[in-house]
PDB file of C-alpha atoms in Angstrom:
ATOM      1  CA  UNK A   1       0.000   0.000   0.000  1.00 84.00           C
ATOM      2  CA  UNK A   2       1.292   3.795  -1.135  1.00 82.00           C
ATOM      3  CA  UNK A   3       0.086   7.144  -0.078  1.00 80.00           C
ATOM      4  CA  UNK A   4       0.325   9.038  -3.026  1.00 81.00           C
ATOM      5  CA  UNK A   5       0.618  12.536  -3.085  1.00 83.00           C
ATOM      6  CA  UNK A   6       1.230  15.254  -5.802  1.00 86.00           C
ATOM      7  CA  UNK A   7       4.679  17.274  -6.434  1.00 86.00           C
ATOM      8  CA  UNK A   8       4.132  20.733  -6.368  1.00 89.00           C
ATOM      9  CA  UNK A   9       3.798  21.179  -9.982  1.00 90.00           C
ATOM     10  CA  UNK A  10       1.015  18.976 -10.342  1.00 88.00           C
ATOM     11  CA  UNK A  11       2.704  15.988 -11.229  1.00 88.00           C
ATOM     12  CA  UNK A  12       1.805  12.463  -9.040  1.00 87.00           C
ATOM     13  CA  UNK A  13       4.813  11.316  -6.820  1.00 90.00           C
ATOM     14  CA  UNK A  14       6.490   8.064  -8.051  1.00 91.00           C
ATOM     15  CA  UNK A  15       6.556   4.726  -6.042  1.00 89.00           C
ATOM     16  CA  UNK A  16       9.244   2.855  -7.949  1.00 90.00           C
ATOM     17  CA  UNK A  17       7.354   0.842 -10.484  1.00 87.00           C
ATOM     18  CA  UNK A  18       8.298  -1.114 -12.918  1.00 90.00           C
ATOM     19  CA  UNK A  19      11.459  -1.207 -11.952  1.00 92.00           C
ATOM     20  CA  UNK A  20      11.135  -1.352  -7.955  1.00 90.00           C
ATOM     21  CA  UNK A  21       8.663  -4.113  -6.279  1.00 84.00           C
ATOM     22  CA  UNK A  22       7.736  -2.767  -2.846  1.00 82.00           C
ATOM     23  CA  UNK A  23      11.241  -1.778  -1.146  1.00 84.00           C
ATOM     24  CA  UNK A  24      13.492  -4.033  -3.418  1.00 87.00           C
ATOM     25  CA  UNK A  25      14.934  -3.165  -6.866  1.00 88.00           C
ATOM     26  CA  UNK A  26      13.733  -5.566  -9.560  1.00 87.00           C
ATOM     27  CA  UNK A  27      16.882  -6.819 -10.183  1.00 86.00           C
ATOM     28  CA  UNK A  28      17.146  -8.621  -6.696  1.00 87.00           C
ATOM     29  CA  UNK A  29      17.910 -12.514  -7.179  1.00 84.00           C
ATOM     30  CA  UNK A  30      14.642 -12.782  -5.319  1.00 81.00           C
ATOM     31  CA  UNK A  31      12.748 -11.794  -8.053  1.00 83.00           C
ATOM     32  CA  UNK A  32      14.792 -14.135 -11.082  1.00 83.00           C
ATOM     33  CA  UNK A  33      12.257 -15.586 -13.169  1.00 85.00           C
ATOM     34  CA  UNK A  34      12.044 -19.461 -12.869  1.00 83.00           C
ATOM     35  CA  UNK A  35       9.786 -20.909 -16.007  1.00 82.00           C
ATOM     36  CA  UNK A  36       6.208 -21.947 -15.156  1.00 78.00           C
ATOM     37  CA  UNK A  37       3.345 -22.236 -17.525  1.00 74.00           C
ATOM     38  CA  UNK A  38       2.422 -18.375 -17.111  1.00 76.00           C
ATOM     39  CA  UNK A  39       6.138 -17.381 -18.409  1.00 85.00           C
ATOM     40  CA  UNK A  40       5.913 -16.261 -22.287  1.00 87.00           C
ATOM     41  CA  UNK A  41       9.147 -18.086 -22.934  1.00 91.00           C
ATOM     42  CA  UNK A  42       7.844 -21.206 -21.913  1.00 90.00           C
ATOM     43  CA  UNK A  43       6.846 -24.029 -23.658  1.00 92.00           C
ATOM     44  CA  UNK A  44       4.908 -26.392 -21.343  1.00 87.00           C
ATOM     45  CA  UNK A  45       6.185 -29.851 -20.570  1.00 89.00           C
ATOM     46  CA  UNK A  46       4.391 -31.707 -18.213  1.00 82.00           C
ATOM     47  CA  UNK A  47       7.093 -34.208 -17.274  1.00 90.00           C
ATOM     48  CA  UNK A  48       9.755 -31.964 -16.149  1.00 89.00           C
ATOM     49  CA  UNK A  49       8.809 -30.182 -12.966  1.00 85.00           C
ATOM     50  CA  UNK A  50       8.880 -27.908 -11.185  1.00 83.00           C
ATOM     51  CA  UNK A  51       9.294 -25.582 -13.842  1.00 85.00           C
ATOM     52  CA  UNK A  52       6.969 -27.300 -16.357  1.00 83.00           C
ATOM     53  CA  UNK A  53       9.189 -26.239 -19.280  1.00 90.00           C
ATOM     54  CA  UNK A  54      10.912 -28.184 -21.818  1.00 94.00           C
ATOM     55  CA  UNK A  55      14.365 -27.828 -20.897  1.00 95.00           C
ATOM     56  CA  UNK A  56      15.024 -25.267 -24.258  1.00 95.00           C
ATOM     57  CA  UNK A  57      13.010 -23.267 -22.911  1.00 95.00           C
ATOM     58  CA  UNK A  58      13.608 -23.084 -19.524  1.00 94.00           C
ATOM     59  CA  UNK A  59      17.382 -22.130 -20.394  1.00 94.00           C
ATOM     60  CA  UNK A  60      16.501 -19.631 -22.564  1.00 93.00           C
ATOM     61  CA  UNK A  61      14.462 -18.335 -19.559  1.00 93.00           C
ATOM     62  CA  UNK A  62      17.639 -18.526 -17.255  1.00 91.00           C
ATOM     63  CA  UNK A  63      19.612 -16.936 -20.052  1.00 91.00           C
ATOM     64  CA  UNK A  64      17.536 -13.839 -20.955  1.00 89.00           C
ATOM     65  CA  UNK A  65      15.805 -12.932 -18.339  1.00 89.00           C
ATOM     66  CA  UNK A  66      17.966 -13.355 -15.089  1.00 88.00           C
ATOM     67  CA  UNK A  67      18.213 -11.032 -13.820  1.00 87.00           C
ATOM     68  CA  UNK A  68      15.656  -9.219 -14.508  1.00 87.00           C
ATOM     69  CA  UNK A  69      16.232  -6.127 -16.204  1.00 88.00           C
ATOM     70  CA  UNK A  70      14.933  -2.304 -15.622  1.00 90.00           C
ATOM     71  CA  UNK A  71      12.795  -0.488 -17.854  1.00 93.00           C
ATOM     72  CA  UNK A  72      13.534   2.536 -17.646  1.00 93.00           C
ATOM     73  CA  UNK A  73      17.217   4.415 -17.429  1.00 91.00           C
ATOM     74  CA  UNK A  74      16.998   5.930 -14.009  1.00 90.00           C
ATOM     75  CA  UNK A  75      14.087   6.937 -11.758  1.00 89.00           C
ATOM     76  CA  UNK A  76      12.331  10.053 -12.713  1.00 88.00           C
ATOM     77  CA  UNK A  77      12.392  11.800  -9.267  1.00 90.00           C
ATOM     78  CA  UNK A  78      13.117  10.078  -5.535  1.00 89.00           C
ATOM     79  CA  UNK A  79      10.937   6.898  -5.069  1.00 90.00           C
ATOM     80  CA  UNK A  80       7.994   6.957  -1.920  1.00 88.00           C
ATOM     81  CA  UNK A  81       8.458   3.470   0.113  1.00 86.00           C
ATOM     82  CA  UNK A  82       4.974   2.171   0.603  1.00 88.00           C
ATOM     83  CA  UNK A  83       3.102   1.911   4.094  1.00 87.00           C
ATOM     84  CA  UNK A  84       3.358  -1.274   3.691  1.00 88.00           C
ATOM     85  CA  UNK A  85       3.540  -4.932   1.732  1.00 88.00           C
ATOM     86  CA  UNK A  86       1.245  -8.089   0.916  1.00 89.00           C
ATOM     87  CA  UNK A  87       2.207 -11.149   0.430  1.00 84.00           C
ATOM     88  CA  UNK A  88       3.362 -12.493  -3.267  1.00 79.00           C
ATOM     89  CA  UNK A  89       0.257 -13.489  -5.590  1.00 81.00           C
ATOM     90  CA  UNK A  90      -2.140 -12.032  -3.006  1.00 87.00           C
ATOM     91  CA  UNK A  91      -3.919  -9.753  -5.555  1.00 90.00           C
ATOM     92  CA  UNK A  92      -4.249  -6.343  -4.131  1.00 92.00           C
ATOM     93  CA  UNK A  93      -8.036  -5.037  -5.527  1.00 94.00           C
ATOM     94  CA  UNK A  94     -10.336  -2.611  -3.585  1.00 96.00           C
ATOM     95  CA  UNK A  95     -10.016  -0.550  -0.684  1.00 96.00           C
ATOM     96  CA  UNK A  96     -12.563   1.886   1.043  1.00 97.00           C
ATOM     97  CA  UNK A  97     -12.502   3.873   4.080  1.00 97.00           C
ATOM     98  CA  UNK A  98     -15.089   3.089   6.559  1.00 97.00           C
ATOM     99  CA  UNK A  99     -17.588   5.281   7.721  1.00 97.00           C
ATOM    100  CA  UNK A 100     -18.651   5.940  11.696  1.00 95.00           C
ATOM    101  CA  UNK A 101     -21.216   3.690  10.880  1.00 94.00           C
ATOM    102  CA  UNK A 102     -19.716   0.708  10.459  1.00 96.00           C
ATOM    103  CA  UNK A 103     -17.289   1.420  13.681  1.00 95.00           C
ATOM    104  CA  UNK A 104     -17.340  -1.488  15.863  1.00 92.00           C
ATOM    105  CA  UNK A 105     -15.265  -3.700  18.090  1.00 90.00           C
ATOM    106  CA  UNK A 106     -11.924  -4.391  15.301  1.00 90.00           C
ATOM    107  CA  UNK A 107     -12.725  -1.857  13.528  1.00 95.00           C
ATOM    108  CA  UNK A 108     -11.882   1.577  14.733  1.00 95.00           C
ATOM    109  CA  UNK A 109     -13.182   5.098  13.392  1.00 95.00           C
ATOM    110  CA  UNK A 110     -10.600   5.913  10.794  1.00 94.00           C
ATOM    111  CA  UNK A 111      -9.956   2.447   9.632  1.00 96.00           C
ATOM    112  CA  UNK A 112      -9.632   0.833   6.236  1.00 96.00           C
ATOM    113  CA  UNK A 113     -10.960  -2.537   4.767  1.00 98.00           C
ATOM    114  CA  UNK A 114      -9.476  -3.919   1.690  1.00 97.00           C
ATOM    115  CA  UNK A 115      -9.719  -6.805  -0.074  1.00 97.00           C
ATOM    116  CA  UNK A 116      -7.485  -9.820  -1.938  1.00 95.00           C
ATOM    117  CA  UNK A 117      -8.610 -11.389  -4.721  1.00 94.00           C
ATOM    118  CA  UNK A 118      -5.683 -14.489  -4.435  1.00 89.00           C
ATOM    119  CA  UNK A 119      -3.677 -16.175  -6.870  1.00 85.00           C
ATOM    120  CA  UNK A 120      -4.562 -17.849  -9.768  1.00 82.00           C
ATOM    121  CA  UNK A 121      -2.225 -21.034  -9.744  1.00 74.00           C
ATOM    122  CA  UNK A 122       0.566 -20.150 -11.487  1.00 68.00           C
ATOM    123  CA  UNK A 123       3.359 -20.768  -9.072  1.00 68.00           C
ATOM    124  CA  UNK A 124       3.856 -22.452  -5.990  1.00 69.00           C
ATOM    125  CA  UNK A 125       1.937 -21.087  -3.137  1.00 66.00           C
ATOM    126  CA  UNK A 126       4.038 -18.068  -1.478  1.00 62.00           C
ATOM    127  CA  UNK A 127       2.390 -18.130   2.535  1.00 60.00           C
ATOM    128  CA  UNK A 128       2.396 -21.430   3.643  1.00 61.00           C
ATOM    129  CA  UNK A 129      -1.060 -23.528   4.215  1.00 59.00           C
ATOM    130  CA  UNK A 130      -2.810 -20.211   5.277  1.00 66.00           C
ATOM    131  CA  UNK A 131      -2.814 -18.863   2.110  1.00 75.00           C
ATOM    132  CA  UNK A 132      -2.987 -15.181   1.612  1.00 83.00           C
ATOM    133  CA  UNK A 133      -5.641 -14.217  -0.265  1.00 89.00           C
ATOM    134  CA  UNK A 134      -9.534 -14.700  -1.412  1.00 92.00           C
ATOM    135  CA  UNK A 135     -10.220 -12.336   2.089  1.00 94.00           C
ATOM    136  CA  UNK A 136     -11.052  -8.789   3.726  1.00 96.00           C
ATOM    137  CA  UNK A 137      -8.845  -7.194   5.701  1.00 96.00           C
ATOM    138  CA  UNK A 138      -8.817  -4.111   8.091  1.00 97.00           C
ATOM    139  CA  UNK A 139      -6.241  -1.543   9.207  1.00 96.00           C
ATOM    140  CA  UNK A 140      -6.580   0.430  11.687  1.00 96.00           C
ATOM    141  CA  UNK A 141      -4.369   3.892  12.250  1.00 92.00           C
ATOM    142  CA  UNK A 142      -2.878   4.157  16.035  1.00 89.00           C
ATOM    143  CA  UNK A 143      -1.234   7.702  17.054  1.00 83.00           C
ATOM    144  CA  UNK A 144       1.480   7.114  19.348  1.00 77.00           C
ATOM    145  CA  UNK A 145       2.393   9.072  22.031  1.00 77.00           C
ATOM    146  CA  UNK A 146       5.564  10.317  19.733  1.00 80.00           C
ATOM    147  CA  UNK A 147       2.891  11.825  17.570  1.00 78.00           C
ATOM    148  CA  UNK A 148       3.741   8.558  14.957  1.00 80.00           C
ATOM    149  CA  UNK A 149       0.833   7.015  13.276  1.00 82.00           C
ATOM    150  CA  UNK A 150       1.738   3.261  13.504  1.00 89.00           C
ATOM    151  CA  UNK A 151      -0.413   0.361  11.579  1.00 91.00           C
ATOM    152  CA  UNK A 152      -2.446  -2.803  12.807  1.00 94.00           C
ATOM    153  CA  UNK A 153      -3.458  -5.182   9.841  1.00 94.00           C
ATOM    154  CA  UNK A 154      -6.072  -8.222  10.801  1.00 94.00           C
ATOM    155  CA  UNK A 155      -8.410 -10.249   8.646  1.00 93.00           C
ATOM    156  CA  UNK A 156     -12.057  -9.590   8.935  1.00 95.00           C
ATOM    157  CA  UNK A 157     -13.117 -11.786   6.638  1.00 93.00           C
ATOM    158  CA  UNK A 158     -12.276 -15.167   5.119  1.00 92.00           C
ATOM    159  CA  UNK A 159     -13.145 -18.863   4.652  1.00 87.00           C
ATOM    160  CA  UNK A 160     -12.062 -21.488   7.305  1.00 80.00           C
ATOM    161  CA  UNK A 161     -10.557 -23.627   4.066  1.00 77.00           C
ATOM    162  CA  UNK A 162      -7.965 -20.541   3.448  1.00 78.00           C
ATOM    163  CA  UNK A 163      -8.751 -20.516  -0.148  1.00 84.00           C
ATOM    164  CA  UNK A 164     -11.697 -20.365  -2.634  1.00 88.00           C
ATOM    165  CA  UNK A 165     -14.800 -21.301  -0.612  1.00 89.00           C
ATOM    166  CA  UNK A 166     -16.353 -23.780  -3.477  1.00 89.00           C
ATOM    167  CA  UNK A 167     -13.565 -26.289  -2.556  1.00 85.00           C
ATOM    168  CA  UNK A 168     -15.702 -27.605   0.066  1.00 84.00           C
ATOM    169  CA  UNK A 169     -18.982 -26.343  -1.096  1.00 82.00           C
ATOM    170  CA  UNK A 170     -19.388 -23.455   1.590  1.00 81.00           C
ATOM    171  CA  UNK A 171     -20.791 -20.227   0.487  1.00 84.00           C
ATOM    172  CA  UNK A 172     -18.077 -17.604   1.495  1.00 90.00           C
ATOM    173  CA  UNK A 173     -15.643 -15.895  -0.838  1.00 93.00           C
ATOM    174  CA  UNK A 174     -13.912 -16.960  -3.771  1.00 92.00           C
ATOM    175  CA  UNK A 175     -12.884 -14.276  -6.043  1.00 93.00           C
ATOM    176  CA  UNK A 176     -13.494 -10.942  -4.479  1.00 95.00           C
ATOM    177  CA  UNK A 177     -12.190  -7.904  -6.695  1.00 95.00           C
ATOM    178  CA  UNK A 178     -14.165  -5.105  -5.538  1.00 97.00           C
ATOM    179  CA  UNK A 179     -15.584  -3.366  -2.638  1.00 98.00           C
ATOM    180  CA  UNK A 180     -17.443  -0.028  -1.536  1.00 98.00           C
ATOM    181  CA  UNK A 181     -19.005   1.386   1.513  1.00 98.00           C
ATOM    182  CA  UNK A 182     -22.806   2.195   0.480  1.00 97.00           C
ATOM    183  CA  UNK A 183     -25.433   4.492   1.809  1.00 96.00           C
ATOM    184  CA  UNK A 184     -26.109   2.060   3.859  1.00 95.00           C
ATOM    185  CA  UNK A 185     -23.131   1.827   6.055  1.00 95.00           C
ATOM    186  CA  UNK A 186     -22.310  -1.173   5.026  1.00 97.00           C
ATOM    187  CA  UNK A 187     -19.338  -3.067   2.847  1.00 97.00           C
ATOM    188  CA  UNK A 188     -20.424  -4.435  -0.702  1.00 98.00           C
ATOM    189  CA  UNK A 189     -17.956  -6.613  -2.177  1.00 97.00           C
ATOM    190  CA  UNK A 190     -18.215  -8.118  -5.177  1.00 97.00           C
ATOM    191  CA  UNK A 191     -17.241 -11.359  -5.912  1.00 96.00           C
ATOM    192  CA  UNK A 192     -16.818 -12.838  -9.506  1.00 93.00           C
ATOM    193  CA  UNK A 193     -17.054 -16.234  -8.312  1.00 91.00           C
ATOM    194  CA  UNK A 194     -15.449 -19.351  -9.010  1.00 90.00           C
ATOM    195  CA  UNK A 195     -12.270 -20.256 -11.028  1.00 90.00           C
ATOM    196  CA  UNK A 196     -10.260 -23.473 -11.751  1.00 90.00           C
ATOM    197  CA  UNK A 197      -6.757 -22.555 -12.177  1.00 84.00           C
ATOM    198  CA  UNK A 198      -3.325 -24.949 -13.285  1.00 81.00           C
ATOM    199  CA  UNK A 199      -3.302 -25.945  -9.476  1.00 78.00           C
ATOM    200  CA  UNK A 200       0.465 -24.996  -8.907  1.00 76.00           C
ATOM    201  CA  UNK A 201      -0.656 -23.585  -5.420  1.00 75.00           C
ATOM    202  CA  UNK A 202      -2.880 -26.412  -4.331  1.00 77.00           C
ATOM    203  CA  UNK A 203      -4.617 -29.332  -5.978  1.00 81.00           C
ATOM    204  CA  UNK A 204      -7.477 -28.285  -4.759  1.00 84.00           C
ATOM    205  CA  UNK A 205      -8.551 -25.940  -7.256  1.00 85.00           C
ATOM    206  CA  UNK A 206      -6.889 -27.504 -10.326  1.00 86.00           C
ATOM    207  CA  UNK A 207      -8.376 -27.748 -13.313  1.00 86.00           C
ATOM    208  CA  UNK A 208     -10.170 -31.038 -13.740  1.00 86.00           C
ATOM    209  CA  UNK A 209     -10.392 -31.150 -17.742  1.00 85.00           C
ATOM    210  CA  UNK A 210      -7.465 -29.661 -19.348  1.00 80.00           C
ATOM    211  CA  UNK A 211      -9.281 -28.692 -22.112  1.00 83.00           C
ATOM    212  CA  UNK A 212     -10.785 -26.245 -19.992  1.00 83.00           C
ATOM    213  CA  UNK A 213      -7.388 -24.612 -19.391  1.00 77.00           C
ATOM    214  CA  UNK A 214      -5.898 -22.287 -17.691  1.00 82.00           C
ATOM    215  CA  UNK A 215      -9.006 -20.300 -15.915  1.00 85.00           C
ATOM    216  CA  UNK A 216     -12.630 -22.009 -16.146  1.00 88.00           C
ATOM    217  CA  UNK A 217     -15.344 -19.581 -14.677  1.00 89.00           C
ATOM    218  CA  UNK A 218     -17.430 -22.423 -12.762  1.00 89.00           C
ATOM    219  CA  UNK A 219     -20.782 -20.436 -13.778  1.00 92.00           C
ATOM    220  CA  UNK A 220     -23.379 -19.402 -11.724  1.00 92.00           C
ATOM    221  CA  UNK A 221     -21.114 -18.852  -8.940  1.00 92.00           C
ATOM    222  CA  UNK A 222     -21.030 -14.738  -9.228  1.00 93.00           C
ATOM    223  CA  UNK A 223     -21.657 -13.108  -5.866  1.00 94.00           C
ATOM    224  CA  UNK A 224     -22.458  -9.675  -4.222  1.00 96.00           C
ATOM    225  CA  UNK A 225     -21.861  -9.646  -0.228  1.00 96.00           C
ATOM    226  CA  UNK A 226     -23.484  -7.067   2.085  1.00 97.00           C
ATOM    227  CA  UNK A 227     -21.118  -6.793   5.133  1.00 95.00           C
ATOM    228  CA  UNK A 228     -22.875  -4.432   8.009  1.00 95.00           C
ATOM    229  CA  UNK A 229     -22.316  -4.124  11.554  1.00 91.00           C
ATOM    230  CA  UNK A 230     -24.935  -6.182  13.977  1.00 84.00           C
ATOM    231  CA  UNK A 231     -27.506  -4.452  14.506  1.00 75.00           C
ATOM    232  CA  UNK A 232     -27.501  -2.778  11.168  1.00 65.00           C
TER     233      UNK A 232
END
């Protein structure tokens, strides 16, 4: 997450992309590509994992693109760290402010509620069997007594299964890509359901036909939620 702000001539402030991912230059061995079927330079090849690249390919992978290489000549003015980072893969998507209405036990006036949308399979999972992602979250702004503003990040919202809810048939989130405070008070998120992916992260949600490759929209499976505070 980044706080942008303008420059005094208008312009917006610059946060380091492409060439800067979060507080680390592109170029870190961290990022180094290593194949996988989402990789334009690969050809697919079942039988040699992990990569899942014939072995051409994956050298020419190895060869080209490591490390990875900046876009641009230099930064264009000083770079703004962010507030802070998510997880690999977790899909950043909405954010909203919440109003006084909605204030209530985790969720202090002030706060924040955002959502991730998840990965989609292409690469191993990043977070460990609580996977990051397909969730709400909240953060809430604390003044210190140094007159610092220091964050607290929770989840408010996400299935017991720690990944798309249809995996065991329960009616919670799956894809969630947008969300908005209404008139109301309350959170709408929408949700645009369902999707088999090539199961890298977990078998789970693999794609049963491969046919249906890489991202089958299970249909039907579309959802709005209405998230308001009890009472409401």
């Amino acid at each position: 997450m980044h706080i942008a702000r303008q420059n005094d001539d208008g312009t917006p402030d610059y946060h380091g992309w492409p060439d800067r991912y979060g507080f680390l230059a592109s170029n870190q061995h961290v990022f180094d590509p290593v194949g996988g079927p989402s990789d334009d330079l690969c050809v697919f090849d079942a039988t040699n994992p992990p990569s899942h690249c014939t072995p051409a390919s994956l050298a020419m992978i190895l060869s080209e693109d490591v490390p990875l290489r900046n876009v641009l000549d230099h930064p264009p003015q000083p770079v703004t760290a962010p507030l802070f980072l998510e997880a690999a893969d977790s899909s950043f998507t909405a954010i909203d402010f919440v109003p006084d209405s909605f204030v209530s036990g985790s969720v202090q006036s002030g706060a924040l509620l955002y959502i991730l949308e998840g990965d989609l399979g292409f690469s191993a999972a990043n977070s460990g069997s609580d996977e990051v992602g397909h969730e709400v979250k909240v953060v809430n702004f604390l003044d210190s007594e140094d007159g610092l503003v220091s964050l607290n990040i929770s989840r408010f919202a996400k299935n017991n299964t720690s990944d798309q809810a249809f995996i065991t048939g329960a009616h919670g989130l799956n894809r969630p890509t947008d969300l908005r405070f209404g008139p109301d008070g309350c959170a709408w998120v929408v949700d645009w359901g369902a999707v088999r992916d090539p199961g890298q992260s977990g078998p789970d949600t693999k794609v049963k036909n491969a046919a249906d490759g890489p991202l089958p929209q299970i249909p039907g499976t579309g959802t709005v939620f209405r998230i308001c505070r009890s009472g409401q």
